[in-house]
Amino acid sequence: MKTRNIVITIFVTPFFVLMLLGVVFFAYASYKDSSSKAFREKTVYPAEFEDFHIEEMVVRGPDSLFLFGSYGIIEQLPAVLGTYDGGATWTKSEIRSLTSIAMFYSMDDHMILESYERDADFNAVYVSGEDYMTWDSIGKYRDYRKVRIVRVNDSVPDGGPKYKLENGERVFAGDFVESTLPIFARNDKSWILGSSGNRVLVYRIEDGKAQQRHETSYGSKGTQCLWMQDFLVKGDVFATVVSDGVWFTDNFALLYSTDGGQTWKQERVSAEASVYRLDIRDGKIFLAYYHVGRKSVSILTLPVE
């Protein structure tokens, strides 16, 4: 009888272990892929995403979204995809001809394109705003460390570029604070978000110096580093997408404050996206993120008033 029980145990135990691992894996996969029930979520799968490599996004509420990237890999065709009806229809605008490398990043309410020109040894810089249909050339450079892009006085005539390229050192958030991977607020360079361990640190730049104003935490005390995917400030509303950088947990969340950084709340979001971008308007936080494997974009809405 004992021998029989031992044999049964030897053969049956691995089966139950595998079942348990399967349950754990399924639960984890569900956790990793799902977002908080607090959001109203919309996901779109446009045909225009085929062969389009997305680098940047701008979300303006639940219906307006702009995607910046390029078609092709070795030779790239910079383009913009835009929708005003929540993804039901899309317009495609090719910015310029083929280039070797196209890099996008946002500054305030404008988008910057730095394009490494074919058969040349310089980068050309373009800027666009509003609906991103028209792009203005603002100069070129050979060494990015010796130039900076600055906002032009608002007295610029209508239709003129709102930014210019000038000689000088580029300014980074790390120039002001000693923090892990600090970033400026995308729409307000007087605010910086940094981290130390699992602490999220909020700084305000005054008279050329950064002063720590607020602090909160995310994840466990053993967290070594936090990654901020985006950071936005509108009045008393602060919002960022944060992750703990641990590959086997992938804890991503929308971390936000509605009282100027005094208190913070968090809502879990999908960990399987590659680009996360925020907008704050009309008493709501809007979060858009792009899934590479699924070729889809999700737009999340969270009321904060």
PDB file of N, CA, C and O in Angstrom, residues 31-37 39-46 49 54 56-59 61 65-67 90 229-230 241 252-254 267-279 286-301:
ATOM      1  N   TYR A  31      -3.588  40.063 -15.105  1.00  0.00           N
ATOM      2  CA  TYR A  31      -3.235  41.263 -14.344  1.00  0.00           C
ATOM      3  C   TYR A  31      -2.407  42.203 -15.195  1.00  0.00           C
ATOM      4  O   TYR A  31      -2.639  43.401 -15.268  1.00  0.00           O
ATOM      5  N   LYS A  32      -1.450  41.639 -15.906  1.00  0.00           N
ATOM      6  CA  LYS A  32      -0.514  42.444 -16.678  1.00  0.00           C
ATOM      7  C   LYS A  32      -1.205  43.148 -17.836  1.00  0.00           C
ATOM      8  O   LYS A  32      -0.850  44.261 -18.206  1.00  0.00           O
ATOM      9  N   ASP A  33      -2.225  42.524 -18.407  1.00  0.00           N
ATOM     10  CA  ASP A  33      -2.821  43.039 -19.633  1.00  0.00           C
ATOM     11  C   ASP A  33      -4.002  43.964 -19.380  1.00  0.00           C
ATOM     12  O   ASP A  33      -4.415  44.692 -20.268  1.00  0.00           O
ATOM     13  N   SER A  34      -4.561  43.935 -18.193  1.00  0.00           N
ATOM     14  CA  SER A  34      -5.780  44.676 -17.956  1.00  0.00           C
ATOM     15  C   SER A  34      -5.502  46.018 -17.298  1.00  0.00           C
ATOM     16  O   SER A  34      -4.455  46.245 -16.723  1.00  0.00           O
ATOM     17  N   SER A  35      -6.455  46.928 -17.426  1.00  0.00           N
ATOM     18  CA  SER A  35      -6.336  48.227 -16.787  1.00  0.00           C
ATOM     19  C   SER A  35      -7.446  48.382 -15.752  1.00  0.00           C
ATOM     20  O   SER A  35      -8.358  47.582 -15.667  1.00  0.00           O
ATOM     21  N   SER A  36      -7.347  49.439 -14.970  1.00  0.00           N
ATOM     22  CA  SER A  36      -8.301  49.648 -13.894  1.00  0.00           C
ATOM     23  C   SER A  36      -9.709  49.846 -14.424  1.00  0.00           C
ATOM     24  O   SER A  36      -9.927  50.389 -15.498  1.00  0.00           O
ATOM     25  N   LYS A  37     -10.697  49.427 -13.646  1.00  0.00           N
ATOM     26  CA  LYS A  37     -12.093  49.591 -14.020  1.00  0.00           C
ATOM     27  C   LYS A  37     -12.540  51.049 -13.906  1.00  0.00           C
ATOM     28  O   LYS A  37     -13.635  51.410 -14.329  1.00  0.00           O
ATOM     29  N   PHE A  39     -11.384  53.505 -15.533  1.00  0.00           N
ATOM     30  CA  PHE A  39     -11.284  54.144 -16.834  1.00  0.00           C
ATOM     31  C   PHE A  39     -12.458  53.796 -17.743  1.00  0.00           C
ATOM     32  O   PHE A  39     -13.020  52.710 -17.663  1.00  0.00           O
ATOM     33  N   ARG A  40     -12.785  54.734 -18.634  1.00  0.00           N
ATOM     34  CA  ARG A  40     -13.564  54.392 -19.809  1.00  0.00           C
ATOM     35  C   ARG A  40     -12.559  54.203 -20.929  1.00  0.00           C
ATOM     36  O   ARG A  40     -11.789  55.100 -21.233  1.00  0.00           O
ATOM     37  N   GLU A  41     -12.553  53.038 -21.555  1.00  0.00           N
ATOM     38  CA  GLU A  41     -11.484  52.686 -22.484  1.00  0.00           C
ATOM     39  C   GLU A  41     -12.023  52.409 -23.879  1.00  0.00           C
ATOM     40  O   GLU A  41     -13.071  51.808 -24.055  1.00  0.00           O
ATOM     41  N   LYS A  42     -11.270  52.870 -24.872  1.00  0.00           N
ATOM     42  CA  LYS A  42     -11.591  52.640 -26.272  1.00  0.00           C
ATOM     43  C   LYS A  42     -10.329  52.173 -26.974  1.00  0.00           C
ATOM     44  O   LYS A  42      -9.263  52.775 -26.813  1.00  0.00           O
ATOM     45  N   THR A  43     -10.402  51.085 -27.749  1.00  0.00           N
ATOM     46  CA  THR A  43      -9.242  50.563 -28.465  1.00  0.00           C
ATOM     47  C   THR A  43      -9.551  50.513 -29.953  1.00  0.00           C
ATOM     48  O   THR A  43     -10.626  50.075 -30.357  1.00  0.00           O
ATOM     49  N   VAL A  44      -8.596  50.986 -30.771  1.00  0.00           N
ATOM     50  CA  VAL A  44      -8.793  51.028 -32.221  1.00  0.00           C
ATOM     51  C   VAL A  44      -7.653  50.287 -32.917  1.00  0.00           C
ATOM     52  O   VAL A  44      -6.521  50.250 -32.419  1.00  0.00           O
ATOM     53  N   TYR A  45      -7.981  49.692 -34.082  1.00  0.00           N
ATOM     54  CA  TYR A  45      -7.021  48.919 -34.873  1.00  0.00           C
ATOM     55  C   TYR A  45      -7.018  49.424 -36.321  1.00  0.00           C
ATOM     56  O   TYR A  45      -7.518  48.752 -37.215  1.00  0.00           O
ATOM     57  N   PRO A  46      -6.467  50.590 -36.585  1.00  0.00           N
ATOM     58  CA  PRO A  46      -6.528  51.154 -37.940  1.00  0.00           C
ATOM     59  C   PRO A  46      -5.678  50.366 -38.935  1.00  0.00           C
ATOM     60  O   PRO A  46      -4.582  49.903 -38.615  1.00  0.00           O
ATOM     61  N   PHE A  49      -2.009  51.489 -39.672  1.00  0.00           N
ATOM     62  CA  PHE A  49      -0.883  51.154 -38.798  1.00  0.00           C
ATOM     63  C   PHE A  49       0.080  50.158 -39.440  1.00  0.00           C
ATOM     64  O   PHE A  49       1.195  49.976 -38.958  1.00  0.00           O
ATOM     65  N   ILE A  54       5.579  53.780 -34.857  1.00  0.00           N
ATOM     66  CA  ILE A  54       5.178  54.939 -34.067  1.00  0.00           C
ATOM     67  C   ILE A  54       6.259  55.307 -33.055  1.00  0.00           C
ATOM     68  O   ILE A  54       6.758  54.458 -32.316  1.00  0.00           O
ATOM     69  N   GLU A  56       5.972  58.811 -31.457  1.00  0.00           N
ATOM     70  CA  GLU A  56       5.372  59.801 -30.562  1.00  0.00           C
ATOM     71  C   GLU A  56       3.867  59.833 -30.758  1.00  0.00           C
ATOM     72  O   GLU A  56       3.345  59.413 -31.798  1.00  0.00           O
ATOM     73  N   MET A  57       3.173  60.349 -29.740  1.00  0.00           N
ATOM     74  CA  MET A  57       1.723  60.499 -29.804  1.00  0.00           C
ATOM     75  C   MET A  57       1.329  61.793 -29.125  1.00  0.00           C
ATOM     76  O   MET A  57       1.997  62.269 -28.206  1.00  0.00           O
ATOM     77  N   VAL A  58       0.217  62.350 -29.567  1.00  0.00           N
ATOM     78  CA  VAL A  58      -0.437  63.463 -28.887  1.00  0.00           C
ATOM     79  C   VAL A  58      -1.912  63.108 -28.776  1.00  0.00           C
ATOM     80  O   VAL A  58      -2.563  62.804 -29.785  1.00  0.00           O
ATOM     81  N   VAL A  59      -2.445  63.117 -27.554  1.00  0.00           N
ATOM     82  CA  VAL A  59      -3.854  62.825 -27.338  1.00  0.00           C
ATOM     83  C   VAL A  59      -4.524  64.105 -26.851  1.00  0.00           C
ATOM     84  O   VAL A  59      -4.012  64.801 -25.980  1.00  0.00           O
ATOM     85  N   GLY A  61      -8.093  64.676 -25.691  1.00  0.00           N
ATOM     86  CA  GLY A  61      -9.432  64.235 -25.358  1.00  0.00           C
ATOM     87  C   GLY A  61      -9.708  62.837 -25.887  1.00  0.00           C
ATOM     88  O   GLY A  61      -8.823  62.153 -26.396  1.00  0.00           O
ATOM     89  N   LEU A  65      -6.551  62.271 -31.742  1.00  0.00           N
ATOM     90  CA  LEU A  65      -5.283  61.608 -31.472  1.00  0.00           C
ATOM     91  C   LEU A  65      -4.382  61.748 -32.697  1.00  0.00           C
ATOM     92  O   LEU A  65      -4.839  61.629 -33.828  1.00  0.00           O
ATOM     93  N   PHE A  66      -3.098  62.013 -32.458  1.00  0.00           N
ATOM     94  CA  PHE A  66      -2.122  62.132 -33.538  1.00  0.00           C
ATOM     95  C   PHE A  66      -0.953  61.199 -33.253  1.00  0.00           C
ATOM     96  O   PHE A  66      -0.444  61.153 -32.130  1.00  0.00           O
ATOM     97  N   LEU A  67      -0.546  60.467 -34.275  1.00  0.00           N
ATOM     98  CA  LEU A  67       0.548  59.512 -34.161  1.00  0.00           C
ATOM     99  C   LEU A  67       1.669  59.935 -35.104  1.00  0.00           C
ATOM    100  O   LEU A  67       1.421  60.212 -36.280  1.00  0.00           O
ATOM    101  N   TRP A  90      -9.101  57.938 -40.267  1.00  0.00           N
ATOM    102  CA  TRP A  90      -7.758  58.493 -40.067  1.00  0.00           C
ATOM    103  C   TRP A  90      -7.299  59.220 -41.328  1.00  0.00           C
ATOM    104  O   TRP A  90      -7.625  58.824 -42.443  1.00  0.00           O
ATOM    105  N   GLN A 229       7.009  57.378 -17.764  1.00  0.00           N
ATOM    106  CA  GLN A 229       6.757  57.310 -19.193  1.00  0.00           C
ATOM    107  C   GLN A 229       6.289  58.645 -19.768  1.00  0.00           C
ATOM    108  O   GLN A 229       6.477  58.919 -20.947  1.00  0.00           O
ATOM    109  N   ASP A 230       5.659  59.472 -18.959  1.00  0.00           N
ATOM    110  CA  ASP A 230       5.218  60.802 -19.373  1.00  0.00           C
ATOM    111  C   ASP A 230       4.897  61.584 -18.106  1.00  0.00           C
ATOM    112  O   ASP A 230       4.663  60.990 -17.044  1.00  0.00           O
ATOM    113  N   VAL A 241       2.730  58.480 -15.939  1.00  0.00           N
ATOM    114  CA  VAL A 241       2.648  57.023 -16.047  1.00  0.00           C
ATOM    115  C   VAL A 241       3.965  56.479 -15.525  1.00  0.00           C
ATOM    116  O   VAL A 241       5.040  56.853 -16.002  1.00  0.00           O
ATOM    117  N   PHE A 252       2.661  48.889 -14.039  1.00  0.00           N
ATOM    118  CA  PHE A 252       2.454  50.197 -14.645  1.00  0.00           C
ATOM    119  C   PHE A 252       1.204  50.834 -14.047  1.00  0.00           C
ATOM    120  O   PHE A 252       0.191  50.154 -13.854  1.00  0.00           O
ATOM    121  N   ALA A 253       1.268  52.137 -13.788  1.00  0.00           N
ATOM    122  CA  ALA A 253       0.106  52.813 -13.214  1.00  0.00           C
ATOM    123  C   ALA A 253       0.073  54.262 -13.649  1.00  0.00           C
ATOM    124  O   ALA A 253       1.098  54.871 -13.970  1.00  0.00           O
ATOM    125  N   LEU A 254      -1.139  54.804 -13.685  1.00  0.00           N
ATOM    126  CA  LEU A 254      -1.317  56.248 -13.797  1.00  0.00           C
ATOM    127  C   LEU A 254      -1.273  56.789 -12.378  1.00  0.00           C
ATOM    128  O   LEU A 254      -2.110  56.439 -11.546  1.00  0.00           O
ATOM    129  N   GLU A 267      -3.972  54.407 -10.548  1.00  0.00           N
ATOM    130  CA  GLU A 267      -4.832  53.448 -11.227  1.00  0.00           C
ATOM    131  C   GLU A 267      -3.957  52.611 -12.139  1.00  0.00           C
ATOM    132  O   GLU A 267      -3.179  53.149 -12.925  1.00  0.00           O
ATOM    133  N   ARG A 268      -4.059  51.289 -12.054  1.00  0.00           N
ATOM    134  CA  ARG A 268      -3.230  50.396 -12.853  1.00  0.00           C
ATOM    135  C   ARG A 268      -3.590  50.489 -14.322  1.00  0.00           C
ATOM    136  O   ARG A 268      -4.761  50.602 -14.687  1.00  0.00           O
ATOM    137  N   VAL A 269      -2.561  50.426 -15.194  1.00  0.00           N
ATOM    138  CA  VAL A 269      -2.774  50.435 -16.638  1.00  0.00           C
ATOM    139  C   VAL A 269      -1.980  49.300 -17.275  1.00  0.00           C
ATOM    140  O   VAL A 269      -1.132  48.680 -16.630  1.00  0.00           O
ATOM    141  N   SER A 270      -2.246  49.046 -18.534  1.00  0.00           N
ATOM    142  CA  SER A 270      -1.584  47.952 -19.251  1.00  0.00           C
ATOM    143  C   SER A 270      -0.080  48.123 -19.249  1.00  0.00           C
ATOM    144  O   SER A 270       0.446  49.228 -19.379  1.00  0.00           O
ATOM    145  N   ALA A 271       0.623  46.997 -19.130  1.00  0.00           N
ATOM    146  CA  ALA A 271       2.091  47.017 -19.132  1.00  0.00           C
ATOM    147  C   ALA A 271       2.665  46.590 -20.469  1.00  0.00           C
ATOM    148  O   ALA A 271       3.871  46.427 -20.602  1.00  0.00           O
ATOM    149  N   GLU A 272       1.823  46.411 -21.482  1.00  0.00           N
ATOM    150  CA  GLU A 272       2.286  45.859 -22.742  1.00  0.00           C
ATOM    151  C   GLU A 272       2.373  46.891 -23.861  1.00  0.00           C
ATOM    152  O   GLU A 272       2.437  46.547 -25.025  1.00  0.00           O
ATOM    153  N   ALA A 273       2.357  48.167 -23.526  1.00  0.00           N
ATOM    154  CA  ALA A 273       2.427  49.213 -24.534  1.00  0.00           C
ATOM    155  C   ALA A 273       3.848  49.746 -24.651  1.00  0.00           C
ATOM    156  O   ALA A 273       4.692  49.520 -23.793  1.00  0.00           O
ATOM    157  N   SER A 274       4.116  50.463 -25.756  1.00  0.00           N
ATOM    158  CA  SER A 274       5.457  50.997 -25.967  1.00  0.00           C
ATOM    159  C   SER A 274       5.517  52.507 -25.838  1.00  0.00           C
ATOM    160  O   SER A 274       6.566  53.067 -25.531  1.00  0.00           O
ATOM    161  N   VAL A 275       4.410  53.206 -26.085  1.00  0.00           N
ATOM    162  CA  VAL A 275       4.375  54.657 -25.967  1.00  0.00           C
ATOM    163  C   VAL A 275       3.149  55.046 -25.163  1.00  0.00           C
ATOM    164  O   VAL A 275       2.028  54.629 -25.494  1.00  0.00           O
ATOM    165  N   TYR A 276       3.343  55.840 -24.100  1.00  0.00           N
ATOM    166  CA  TYR A 276       2.249  56.319 -23.264  1.00  0.00           C
ATOM    167  C   TYR A 276       2.244  57.845 -23.306  1.00  0.00           C
ATOM    168  O   TYR A 276       3.282  58.461 -23.074  1.00  0.00           O
ATOM    169  N   ARG A 277       1.074  58.466 -23.572  1.00  0.00           N
ATOM    170  CA  ARG A 277       0.993  59.922 -23.590  1.00  0.00           C
ATOM    171  C   ARG A 277      -0.286  60.383 -22.914  1.00  0.00           C
ATOM    172  O   ARG A 277      -1.346  59.758 -23.039  1.00  0.00           O
ATOM    173  N   LEU A 278      -0.181  61.539 -22.223  1.00  0.00           N
ATOM    174  CA  LEU A 278      -1.256  62.061 -21.391  1.00  0.00           C
ATOM    175  C   LEU A 278      -1.800  63.381 -21.919  1.00  0.00           C
ATOM    176  O   LEU A 278      -1.107  64.119 -22.615  1.00  0.00           O
ATOM    177  N   ASP A 279      -3.047  63.667 -21.540  1.00  0.00           N
ATOM    178  CA  ASP A 279      -3.628  64.985 -21.724  1.00  0.00           C
ATOM    179  C   ASP A 279      -4.560  65.233 -20.545  1.00  0.00           C
ATOM    180  O   ASP A 279      -5.118  64.284 -19.964  1.00  0.00           O
ATOM    181  N   PHE A 286      -6.736  62.074 -19.832  1.00  0.00           N
ATOM    182  CA  PHE A 286      -6.784  61.165 -20.977  1.00  0.00           C
ATOM    183  C   PHE A 286      -5.417  60.520 -21.146  1.00  0.00           C
ATOM    184  O   PHE A 286      -4.393  61.204 -21.131  1.00  0.00           O
ATOM    185  N   LEU A 287      -5.410  59.216 -21.285  1.00  0.00           N
ATOM    186  CA  LEU A 287      -4.175  58.471 -21.477  1.00  0.00           C
ATOM    187  C   LEU A 287      -4.305  57.621 -22.731  1.00  0.00           C
ATOM    188  O   LEU A 287      -5.259  56.852 -22.881  1.00  0.00           O
ATOM    189  N   ALA A 288      -3.364  57.775 -23.652  1.00  0.00           N
ATOM    190  CA  ALA A 288      -3.331  56.942 -24.854  1.00  0.00           C
ATOM    191  C   ALA A 288      -2.061  56.111 -24.832  1.00  0.00           C
ATOM    192  O   ALA A 288      -0.997  56.604 -24.440  1.00  0.00           O
ATOM    193  N   TYR A 289      -2.172  54.832 -25.208  1.00  0.00           N
ATOM    194  CA  TYR A 289      -0.962  54.027 -25.326  1.00  0.00           C
ATOM    195  C   TYR A 289      -1.054  53.090 -26.524  1.00  0.00           C
ATOM    196  O   TYR A 289      -2.131  52.673 -26.949  1.00  0.00           O
ATOM    197  N   TYR A 290       0.126  52.802 -27.080  1.00  0.00           N
ATOM    198  CA  TYR A 290       0.226  52.052 -28.329  1.00  0.00           C
ATOM    199  C   TYR A 290       0.760  50.651 -28.065  1.00  0.00           C
ATOM    200  O   TYR A 290       1.807  50.484 -27.437  1.00  0.00           O
ATOM    201  N   HIS A 291       0.041  49.615 -28.555  1.00  0.00           N
ATOM    202  CA  HIS A 291       0.471  48.228 -28.464  1.00  0.00           C
ATOM    203  C   HIS A 291       1.172  47.851 -29.771  1.00  0.00           C
ATOM    204  O   HIS A 291       0.540  47.825 -30.831  1.00  0.00           O
ATOM    205  N   VAL A 292       2.463  47.551 -29.699  1.00  0.00           N
ATOM    206  CA  VAL A 292       3.207  47.222 -30.916  1.00  0.00           C
ATOM    207  C   VAL A 292       2.705  45.929 -31.539  1.00  0.00           C
ATOM    208  O   VAL A 292       2.388  45.863 -32.731  1.00  0.00           O
ATOM    209  N   GLY A 293       2.634  44.859 -30.748  1.00  0.00           N
ATOM    210  CA  GLY A 293       2.258  43.560 -31.284  1.00  0.00           C
ATOM    211  C   GLY A 293       0.858  43.527 -31.861  1.00  0.00           C
ATOM    212  O   GLY A 293       0.595  42.871 -32.865  1.00  0.00           O
ATOM    213  N   ARG A 294      -0.068  44.261 -31.251  1.00  0.00           N
ATOM    214  CA  ARG A 294      -1.455  44.238 -31.708  1.00  0.00           C
ATOM    215  C   ARG A 294      -1.750  45.299 -32.761  1.00  0.00           C
ATOM    216  O   ARG A 294      -2.840  45.318 -33.337  1.00  0.00           O
ATOM    217  N   LYS A 295      -0.819  46.228 -32.970  1.00  0.00           N
ATOM    218  CA  LYS A 295      -1.035  47.337 -33.890  1.00  0.00           C
ATOM    219  C   LYS A 295      -2.314  48.082 -33.513  1.00  0.00           C
ATOM    220  O   LYS A 295      -3.200  48.325 -34.332  1.00  0.00           O
ATOM    221  N   SER A 296      -2.419  48.445 -32.235  1.00  0.00           N
ATOM    222  CA  SER A 296      -3.617  49.129 -31.760  1.00  0.00           C
ATOM    223  C   SER A 296      -3.254  50.258 -30.813  1.00  0.00           C
ATOM    224  O   SER A 296      -2.161  50.295 -30.246  1.00  0.00           O
ATOM    225  N   VAL A 297      -4.185  51.190 -30.672  1.00  0.00           N
ATOM    226  CA  VAL A 297      -4.050  52.279 -29.708  1.00  0.00           C
ATOM    227  C   VAL A 297      -5.272  52.279 -28.802  1.00  0.00           C
ATOM    228  O   VAL A 297      -6.406  52.178 -29.276  1.00  0.00           O
ATOM    229  N   SER A 298      -5.031  52.383 -27.494  1.00  0.00           N
ATOM    230  CA  SER A 298      -6.108  52.484 -26.518  1.00  0.00           C
ATOM    231  C   SER A 298      -6.153  53.902 -25.972  1.00  0.00           C
ATOM    232  O   SER A 298      -5.104  54.495 -25.695  1.00  0.00           O
ATOM    233  N   ILE A 299      -7.361  54.437 -25.838  1.00  0.00           N
ATOM    234  CA  ILE A 299      -7.565  55.778 -25.255  1.00  0.00           C
ATOM    235  C   ILE A 299      -8.380  55.603 -23.992  1.00  0.00           C
ATOM    236  O   ILE A 299      -9.516  55.120 -24.023  1.00  0.00           O
ATOM    237  N   LEU A 300      -7.804  55.994 -22.859  1.00  0.00           N
ATOM    238  CA  LEU A 300      -8.453  55.855 -21.557  1.00  0.00           C
ATOM    239  C   LEU A 300      -8.867  57.214 -21.036  1.00  0.00           C
ATOM    240  O   LEU A 300      -8.127  58.200 -21.176  1.00  0.00           O
ATOM    241  N   THR A 301     -10.055  57.283 -20.442  1.00  0.00           N
ATOM    242  CA  THR A 301     -10.583  58.522 -19.866  1.00  0.00           C
ATOM    243  C   THR A 301     -10.853  58.316 -18.390  1.00  0.00           C
ATOM    244  O   THR A 301     -11.498  57.329 -18.000  1.00  0.00           O
TER     245      THR A 301
END
